[in-house]
Short mmCIF file of C-alpha atoms and ligand atoms in Angstrom, two decimals:
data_model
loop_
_atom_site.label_atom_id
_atom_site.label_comp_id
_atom_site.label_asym_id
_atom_site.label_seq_id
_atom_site.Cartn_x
_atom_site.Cartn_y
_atom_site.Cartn_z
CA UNK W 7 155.43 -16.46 119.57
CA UNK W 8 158.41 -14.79 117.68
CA UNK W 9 156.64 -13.51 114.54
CA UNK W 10 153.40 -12.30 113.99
CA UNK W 11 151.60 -10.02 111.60
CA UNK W 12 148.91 -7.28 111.61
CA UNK W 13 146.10 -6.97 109.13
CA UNK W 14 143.50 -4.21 108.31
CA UNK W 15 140.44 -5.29 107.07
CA UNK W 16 136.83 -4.10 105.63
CA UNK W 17 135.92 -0.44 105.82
CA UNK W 18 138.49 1.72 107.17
CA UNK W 19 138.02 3.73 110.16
CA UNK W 20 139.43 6.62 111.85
CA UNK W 21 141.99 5.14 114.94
CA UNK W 22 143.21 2.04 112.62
CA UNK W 23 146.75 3.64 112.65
CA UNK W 24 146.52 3.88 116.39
CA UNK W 25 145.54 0.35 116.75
CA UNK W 26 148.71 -1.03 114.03
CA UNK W 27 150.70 1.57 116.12
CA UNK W 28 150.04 -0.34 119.31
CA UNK W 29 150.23 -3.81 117.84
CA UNK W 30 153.58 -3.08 116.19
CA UNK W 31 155.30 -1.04 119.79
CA UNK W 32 153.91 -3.77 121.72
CA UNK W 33 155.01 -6.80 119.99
CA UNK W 34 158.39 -5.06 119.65
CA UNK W 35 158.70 -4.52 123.39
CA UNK W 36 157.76 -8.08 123.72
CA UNK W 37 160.80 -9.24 121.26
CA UNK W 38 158.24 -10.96 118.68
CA UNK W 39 158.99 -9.67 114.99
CA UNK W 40 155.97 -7.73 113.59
CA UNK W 41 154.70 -7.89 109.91
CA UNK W 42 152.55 -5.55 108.39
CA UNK W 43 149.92 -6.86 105.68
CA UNK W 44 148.93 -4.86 102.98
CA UNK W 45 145.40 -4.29 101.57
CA UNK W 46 143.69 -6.83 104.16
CA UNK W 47 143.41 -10.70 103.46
CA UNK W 48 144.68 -9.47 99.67
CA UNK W 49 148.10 -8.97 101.10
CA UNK W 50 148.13 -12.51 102.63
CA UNK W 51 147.33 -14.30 99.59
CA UNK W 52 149.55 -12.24 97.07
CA UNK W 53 152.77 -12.06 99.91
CA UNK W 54 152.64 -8.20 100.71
CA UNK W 55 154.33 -8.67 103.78
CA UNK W 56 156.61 -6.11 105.72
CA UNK W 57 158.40 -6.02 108.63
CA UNK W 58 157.52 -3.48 110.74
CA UNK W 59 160.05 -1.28 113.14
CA UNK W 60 159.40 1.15 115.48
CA UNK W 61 159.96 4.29 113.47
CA UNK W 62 157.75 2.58 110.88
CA UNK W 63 154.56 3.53 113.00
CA UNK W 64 156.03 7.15 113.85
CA UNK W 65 154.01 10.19 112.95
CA UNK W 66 150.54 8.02 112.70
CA UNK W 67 148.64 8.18 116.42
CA UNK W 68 146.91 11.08 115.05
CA UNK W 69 145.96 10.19 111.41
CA UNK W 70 143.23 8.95 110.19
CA UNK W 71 142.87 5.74 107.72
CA UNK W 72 145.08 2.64 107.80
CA UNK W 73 148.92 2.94 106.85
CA UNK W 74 148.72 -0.44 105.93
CA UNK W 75 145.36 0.25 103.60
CA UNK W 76 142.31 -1.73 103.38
CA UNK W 77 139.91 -3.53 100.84
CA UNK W 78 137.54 -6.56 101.19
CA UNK W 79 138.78 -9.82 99.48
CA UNK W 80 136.34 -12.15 98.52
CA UNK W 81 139.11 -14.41 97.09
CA UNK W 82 139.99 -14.99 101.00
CA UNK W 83 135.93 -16.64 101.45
CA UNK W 84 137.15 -19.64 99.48
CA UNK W 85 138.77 -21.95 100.67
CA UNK W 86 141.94 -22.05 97.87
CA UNK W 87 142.16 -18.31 98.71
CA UNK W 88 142.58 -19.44 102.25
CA UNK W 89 144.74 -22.09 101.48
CA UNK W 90 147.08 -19.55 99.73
CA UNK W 91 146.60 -17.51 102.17
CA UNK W 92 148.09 -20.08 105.00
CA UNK W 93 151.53 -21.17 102.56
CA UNK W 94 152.55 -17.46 102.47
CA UNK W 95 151.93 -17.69 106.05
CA UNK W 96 154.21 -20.43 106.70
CA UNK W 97 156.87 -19.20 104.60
CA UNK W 98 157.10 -15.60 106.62
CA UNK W 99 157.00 -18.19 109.44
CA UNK W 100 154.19 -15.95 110.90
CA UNK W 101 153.05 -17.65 114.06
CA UNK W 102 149.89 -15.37 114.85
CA UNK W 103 147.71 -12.98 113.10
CA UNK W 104 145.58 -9.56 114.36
CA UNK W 105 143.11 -8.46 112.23
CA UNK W 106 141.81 -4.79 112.72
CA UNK W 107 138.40 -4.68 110.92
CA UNK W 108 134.53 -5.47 111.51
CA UNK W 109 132.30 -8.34 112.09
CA UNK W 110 133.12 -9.71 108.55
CA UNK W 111 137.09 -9.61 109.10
CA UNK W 112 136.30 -11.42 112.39
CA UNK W 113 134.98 -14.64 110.27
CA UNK W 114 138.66 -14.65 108.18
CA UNK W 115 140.24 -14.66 111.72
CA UNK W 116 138.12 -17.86 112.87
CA UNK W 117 138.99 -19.55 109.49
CA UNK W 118 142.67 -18.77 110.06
CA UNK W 119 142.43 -19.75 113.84
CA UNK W 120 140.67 -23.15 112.95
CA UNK W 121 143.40 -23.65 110.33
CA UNK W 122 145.87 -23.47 112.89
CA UNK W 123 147.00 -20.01 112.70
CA UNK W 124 145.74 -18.22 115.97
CA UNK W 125 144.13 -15.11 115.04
CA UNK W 126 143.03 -12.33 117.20
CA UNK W 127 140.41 -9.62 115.60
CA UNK W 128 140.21 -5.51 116.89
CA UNK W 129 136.56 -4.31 115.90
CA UNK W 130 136.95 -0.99 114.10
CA UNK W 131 133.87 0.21 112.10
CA UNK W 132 132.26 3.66 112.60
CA UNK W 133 129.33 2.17 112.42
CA UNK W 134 129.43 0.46 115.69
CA UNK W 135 127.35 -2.68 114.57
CA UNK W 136 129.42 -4.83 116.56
CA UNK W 137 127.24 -6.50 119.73
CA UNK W 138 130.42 -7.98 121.77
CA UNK W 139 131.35 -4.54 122.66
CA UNK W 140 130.12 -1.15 123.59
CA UNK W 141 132.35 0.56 121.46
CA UNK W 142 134.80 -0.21 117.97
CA UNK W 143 137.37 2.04 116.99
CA UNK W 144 136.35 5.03 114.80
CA UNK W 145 132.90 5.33 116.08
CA UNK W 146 133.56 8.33 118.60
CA UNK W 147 135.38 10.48 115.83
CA UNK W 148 132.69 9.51 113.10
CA UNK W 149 129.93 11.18 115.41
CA UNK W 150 132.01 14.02 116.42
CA UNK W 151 132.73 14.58 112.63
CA UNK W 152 128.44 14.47 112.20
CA UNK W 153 128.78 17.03 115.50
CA UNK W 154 130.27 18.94 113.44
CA UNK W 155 128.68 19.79 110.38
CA UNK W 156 125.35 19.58 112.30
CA UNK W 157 126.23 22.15 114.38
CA UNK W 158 127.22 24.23 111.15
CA UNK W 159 124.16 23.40 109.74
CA UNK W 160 122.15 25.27 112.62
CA UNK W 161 123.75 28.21 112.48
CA UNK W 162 122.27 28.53 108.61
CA UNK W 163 119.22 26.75 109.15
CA UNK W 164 118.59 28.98 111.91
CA UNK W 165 119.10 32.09 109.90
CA UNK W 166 116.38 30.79 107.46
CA UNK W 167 114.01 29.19 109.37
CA UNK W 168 114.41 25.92 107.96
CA UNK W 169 114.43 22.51 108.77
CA UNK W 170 117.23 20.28 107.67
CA UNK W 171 117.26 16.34 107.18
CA UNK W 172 120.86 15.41 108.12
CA UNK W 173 121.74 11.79 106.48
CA UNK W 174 124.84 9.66 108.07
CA UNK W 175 126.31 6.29 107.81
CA UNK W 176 125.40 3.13 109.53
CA UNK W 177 124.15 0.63 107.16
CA UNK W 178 122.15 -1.82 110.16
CA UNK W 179 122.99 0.22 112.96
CA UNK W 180 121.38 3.47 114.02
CA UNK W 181 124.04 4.22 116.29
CA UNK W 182 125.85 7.03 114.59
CA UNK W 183 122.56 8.82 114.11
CA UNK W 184 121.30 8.36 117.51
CA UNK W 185 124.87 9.27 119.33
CA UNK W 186 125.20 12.54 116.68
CA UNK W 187 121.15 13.43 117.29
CA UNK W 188 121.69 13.50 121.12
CA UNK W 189 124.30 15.37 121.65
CA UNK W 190 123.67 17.57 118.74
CA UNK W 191 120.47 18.41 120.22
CA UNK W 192 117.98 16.89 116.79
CA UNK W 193 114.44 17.04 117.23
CA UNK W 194 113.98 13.87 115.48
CA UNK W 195 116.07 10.86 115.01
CA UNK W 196 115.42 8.01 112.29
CA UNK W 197 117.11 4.56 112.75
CA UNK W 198 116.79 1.23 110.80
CA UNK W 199 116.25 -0.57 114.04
CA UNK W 200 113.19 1.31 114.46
CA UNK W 201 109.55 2.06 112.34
CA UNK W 202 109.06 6.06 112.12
CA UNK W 203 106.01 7.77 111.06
CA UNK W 204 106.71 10.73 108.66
CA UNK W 205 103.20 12.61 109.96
CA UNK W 206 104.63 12.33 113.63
CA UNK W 207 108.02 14.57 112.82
CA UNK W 208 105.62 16.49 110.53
CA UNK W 209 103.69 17.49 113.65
CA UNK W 210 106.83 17.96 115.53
CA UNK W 211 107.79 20.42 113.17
CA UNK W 212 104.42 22.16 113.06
CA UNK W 213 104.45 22.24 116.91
CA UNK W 214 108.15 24.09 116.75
CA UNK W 215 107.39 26.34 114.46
CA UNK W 216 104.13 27.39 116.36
CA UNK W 217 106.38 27.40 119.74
CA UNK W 218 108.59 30.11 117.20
CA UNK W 219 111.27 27.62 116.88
CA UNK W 220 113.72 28.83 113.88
CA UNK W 221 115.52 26.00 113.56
CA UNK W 222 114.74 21.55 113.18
CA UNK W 223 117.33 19.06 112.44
CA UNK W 224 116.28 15.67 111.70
CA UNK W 225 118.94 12.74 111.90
CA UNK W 226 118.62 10.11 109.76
CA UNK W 227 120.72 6.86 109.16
CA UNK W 228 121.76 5.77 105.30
CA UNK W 229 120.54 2.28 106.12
CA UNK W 230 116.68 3.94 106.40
CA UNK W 231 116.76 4.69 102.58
CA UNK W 232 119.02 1.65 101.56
CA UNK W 233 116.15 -0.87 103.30
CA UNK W 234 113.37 1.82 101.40
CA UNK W 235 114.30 4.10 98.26
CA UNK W 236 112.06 6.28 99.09
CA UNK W 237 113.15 7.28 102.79
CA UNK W 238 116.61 8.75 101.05
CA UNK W 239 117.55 12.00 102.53
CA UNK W 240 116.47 13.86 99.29
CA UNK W 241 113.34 12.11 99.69
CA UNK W 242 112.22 12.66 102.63
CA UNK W 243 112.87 16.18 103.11
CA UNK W 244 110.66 16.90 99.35
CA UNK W 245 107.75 14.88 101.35
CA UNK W 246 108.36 17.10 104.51
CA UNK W 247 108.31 20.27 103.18
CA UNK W 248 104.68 19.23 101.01
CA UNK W 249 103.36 18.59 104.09
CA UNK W 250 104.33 21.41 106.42
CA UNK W 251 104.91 24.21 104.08
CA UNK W 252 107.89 24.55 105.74
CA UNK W 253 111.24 24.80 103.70
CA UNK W 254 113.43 21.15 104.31
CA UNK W 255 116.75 20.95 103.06
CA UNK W 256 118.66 17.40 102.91
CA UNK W 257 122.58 17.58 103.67
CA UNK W 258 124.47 14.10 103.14
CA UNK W 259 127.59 13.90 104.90
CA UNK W 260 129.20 10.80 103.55
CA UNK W 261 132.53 9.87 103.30
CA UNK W 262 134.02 12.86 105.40
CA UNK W 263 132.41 10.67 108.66
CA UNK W 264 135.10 7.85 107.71
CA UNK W 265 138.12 10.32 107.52
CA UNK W 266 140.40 12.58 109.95
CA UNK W 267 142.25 12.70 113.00
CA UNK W 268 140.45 10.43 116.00
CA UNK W 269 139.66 11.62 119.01
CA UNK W 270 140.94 10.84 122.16
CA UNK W 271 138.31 8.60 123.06
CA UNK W 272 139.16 6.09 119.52
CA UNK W 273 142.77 6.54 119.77
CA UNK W 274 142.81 5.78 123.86
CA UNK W 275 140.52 2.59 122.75
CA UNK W 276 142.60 1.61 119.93
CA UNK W 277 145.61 1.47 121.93
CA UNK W 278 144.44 -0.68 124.50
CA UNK W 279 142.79 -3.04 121.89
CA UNK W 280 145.90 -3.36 120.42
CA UNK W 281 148.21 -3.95 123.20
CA UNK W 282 145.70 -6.46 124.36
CA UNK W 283 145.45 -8.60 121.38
CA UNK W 284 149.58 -8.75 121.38
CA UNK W 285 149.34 -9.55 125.19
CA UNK W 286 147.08 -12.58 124.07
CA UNK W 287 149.08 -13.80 121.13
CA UNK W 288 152.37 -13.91 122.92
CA UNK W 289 150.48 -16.34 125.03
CA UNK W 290 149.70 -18.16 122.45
CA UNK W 291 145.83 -17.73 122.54
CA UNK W 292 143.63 -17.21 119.21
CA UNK W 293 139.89 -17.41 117.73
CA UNK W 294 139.55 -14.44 119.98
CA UNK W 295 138.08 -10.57 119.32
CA UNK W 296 139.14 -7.63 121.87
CA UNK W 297 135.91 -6.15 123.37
CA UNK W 298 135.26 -2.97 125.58
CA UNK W 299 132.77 -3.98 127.96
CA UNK W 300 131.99 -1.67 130.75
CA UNK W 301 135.00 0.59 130.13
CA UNK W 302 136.96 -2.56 130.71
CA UNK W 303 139.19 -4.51 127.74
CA UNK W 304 138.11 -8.32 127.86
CA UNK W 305 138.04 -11.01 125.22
CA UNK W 306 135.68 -13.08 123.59
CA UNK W 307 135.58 -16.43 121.59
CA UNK W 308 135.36 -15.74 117.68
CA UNK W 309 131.54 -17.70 117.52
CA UNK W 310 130.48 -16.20 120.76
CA UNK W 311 131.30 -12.44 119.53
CA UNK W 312 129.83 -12.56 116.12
CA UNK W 313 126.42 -14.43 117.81
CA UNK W 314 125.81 -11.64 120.32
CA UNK W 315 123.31 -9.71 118.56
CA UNK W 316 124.08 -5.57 118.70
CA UNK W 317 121.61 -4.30 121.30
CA UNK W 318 120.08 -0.50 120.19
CA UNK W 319 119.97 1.84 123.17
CA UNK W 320 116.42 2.40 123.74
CA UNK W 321 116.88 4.40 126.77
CA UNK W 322 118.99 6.92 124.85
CA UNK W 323 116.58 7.25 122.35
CA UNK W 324 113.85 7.86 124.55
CA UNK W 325 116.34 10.01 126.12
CA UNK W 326 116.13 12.09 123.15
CA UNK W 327 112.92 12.44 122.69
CA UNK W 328 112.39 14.02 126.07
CA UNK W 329 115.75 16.32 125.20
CA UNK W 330 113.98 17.37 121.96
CA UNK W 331 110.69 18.62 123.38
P1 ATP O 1415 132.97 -3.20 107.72
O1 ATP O 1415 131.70 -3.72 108.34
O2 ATP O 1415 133.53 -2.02 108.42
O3 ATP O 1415 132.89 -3.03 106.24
P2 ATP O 1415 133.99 -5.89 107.75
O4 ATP O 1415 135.23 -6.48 108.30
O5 ATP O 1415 132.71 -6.43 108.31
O6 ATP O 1415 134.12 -4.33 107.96
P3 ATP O 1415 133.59 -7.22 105.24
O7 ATP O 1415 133.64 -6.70 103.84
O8 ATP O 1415 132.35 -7.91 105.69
O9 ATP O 1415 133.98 -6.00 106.17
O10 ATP O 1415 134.80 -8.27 105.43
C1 ATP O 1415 136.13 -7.91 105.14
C2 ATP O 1415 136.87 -9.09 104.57
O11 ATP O 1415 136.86 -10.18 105.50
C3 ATP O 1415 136.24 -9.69 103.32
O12 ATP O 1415 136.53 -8.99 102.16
C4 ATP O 1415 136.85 -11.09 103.32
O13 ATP O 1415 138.18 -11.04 102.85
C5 ATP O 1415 136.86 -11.42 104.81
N1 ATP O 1415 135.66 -12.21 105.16
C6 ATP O 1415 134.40 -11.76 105.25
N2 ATP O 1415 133.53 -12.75 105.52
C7 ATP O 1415 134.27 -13.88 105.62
C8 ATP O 1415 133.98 -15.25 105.89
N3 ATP O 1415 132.73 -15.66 106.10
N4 ATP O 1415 134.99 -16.12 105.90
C9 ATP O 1415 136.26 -15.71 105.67
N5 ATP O 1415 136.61 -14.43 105.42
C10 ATP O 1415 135.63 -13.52 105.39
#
């Protein structure tokens, strides 16, 4: 391939710039031209093409967000949107596409691949609800940004003697709350892919406070009170603290989880994602999404990737319960 272009798609997430930064350096170092899109499938049906150099991804490794921006384009879903989509492609000439985004980004790269434009798709979501690999891009500095503030949180909470329900993304997937709750040492951790009783943490709390605990921090995911209004953060902590007496505060981190610099971990990840889904287009192979499996970078069919079904780690969970005794 001479000419392809890079995309970012869907929710942005901390390490996208690292990923465009190694899809841009490698192409270059392969001699293919590199075009950036702008605003996801948007800028491939309205023509916001340009060419990237490699000053043009100087000064990003470290930032969060997308350089190229993001949005969601439900224009692209139909199929004139697509067909715009593949004339502006033919007249950049653009032989192959990568698209930087989640599961739902992934199904605009198999439409483009079975159109004849071989697409290649780099999961990035902090959620991590992608099941074809163990980790997407932005996950690692979302949970350190919920390390964070939960371990600010403690320090007051401590002082007071309080308990504190701390809310964070992940829509279907627990995994930001589980990752943040272990290693941030919670004593209770709620997940949509799990039921929870609300008299079990109750007791929990009782039992701590009896032990002369000073301190409880419950996790809890967004997509608990999305799926049930009245399991929001806000919520839940008003039913807590009627039934132990015992003052519950709810902290909401929100968007600050999908911003700042990634860590070493997402920008190491994005890099290789990257550099692999150049290596696979200069081959001329599509329909395919980069996955870490097993700390190794391998590739999957489009339809096989978005059928594996995201697997919730039980044993970490459990894990935490133990921790949280
Ligand atoms: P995140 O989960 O982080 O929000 P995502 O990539 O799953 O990321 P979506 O909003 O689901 O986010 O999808 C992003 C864009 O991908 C959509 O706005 C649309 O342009 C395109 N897209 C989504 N689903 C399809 C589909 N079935 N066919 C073609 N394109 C799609």
């Amino acid at each position: 391939m001479e000419r392809i272009a890079v995309i970012t798609s869907g929710g942005d997430a901390p390490g996208m710039n690292a990923a465009i930064r190694a899809v841009v350096r490698t192409a270059i170092y392969n001699n293919i031209k590199i075009f950036g899109v702008k605003l996801g499938f948007n800028g491939l049906i309205h023509s916001e093409f340009q060419e990237m150099d490699v000053a043009s991804v100087g000064d990003i490794v470290h930032r969060g967000g997308t350089i190229l921006r993001t949005a969601r384009c439900d224009q692209f879903n139909s199929e004139e949107g697509l067909k715009m989509a593949l004339e502006v492609i033919e007249n950049y000439e653009i032989e192959g596409v990568v698209i930087i985004g989640g599961d739902g980004s992934f199904r605009g790269a198999k439409d483009l691949s079975r159109l004849g434009v071989p697409a290649v798709g780099i999961p990035a979501t902090i959620d991590n609800d992608i099941g074809c690999t163990d980790f997407s891009i932005g996950f690692d500095t979302a949970v350190n940004t919920a390390l964070d503030a939960i371990n600010k949180i403690r320090d007051t909470i401590t002082s007071h003697g309080r308990a504190n329900i701390v809310e964070v993304m992940g829509r279907d997937a627990g995994d930001i709350a589980l990752y943040a709750g272990v290693a941030g040492g919670a004593e209770n951790i709620i997940v949509p892919e799990l039921p929870f009783d609300i008299d079990e943490i109750c007791a929990d709390l009782n039992d701590g406070k009896e032990r002369g605990k000073l301190s409880h921090i419950i996790l809890l995911a967004e997509g608990v009170g999305h799926a049930d209004k009245s399991n929001r953060a806000e919520r839940l902590s008003e039913k807590i603290e009627a039934k132990t007496g015992i003052e519950t505060r709810a902290t909401i981190l929100g968007h600050i989880q999908r911003g700042g610099n990634p860590s070493m971990f997402d920008r190491i990840l994005a890099s290789r994602m990257g550099a692999h889904a150049v290596d696979l287009l200069s081959k001329g192979i599509g329909n395919r999404v980069v996955c870490l499996v097993d700390n190794k970078i391998i590739d999957k069919d489009i339809e096989e990737a978005l059928s594996i079904e995201k697997k919730f780690d039980m044993e970490l969970y459990e894990l935490s319960k133990i921790l949280s005794i």
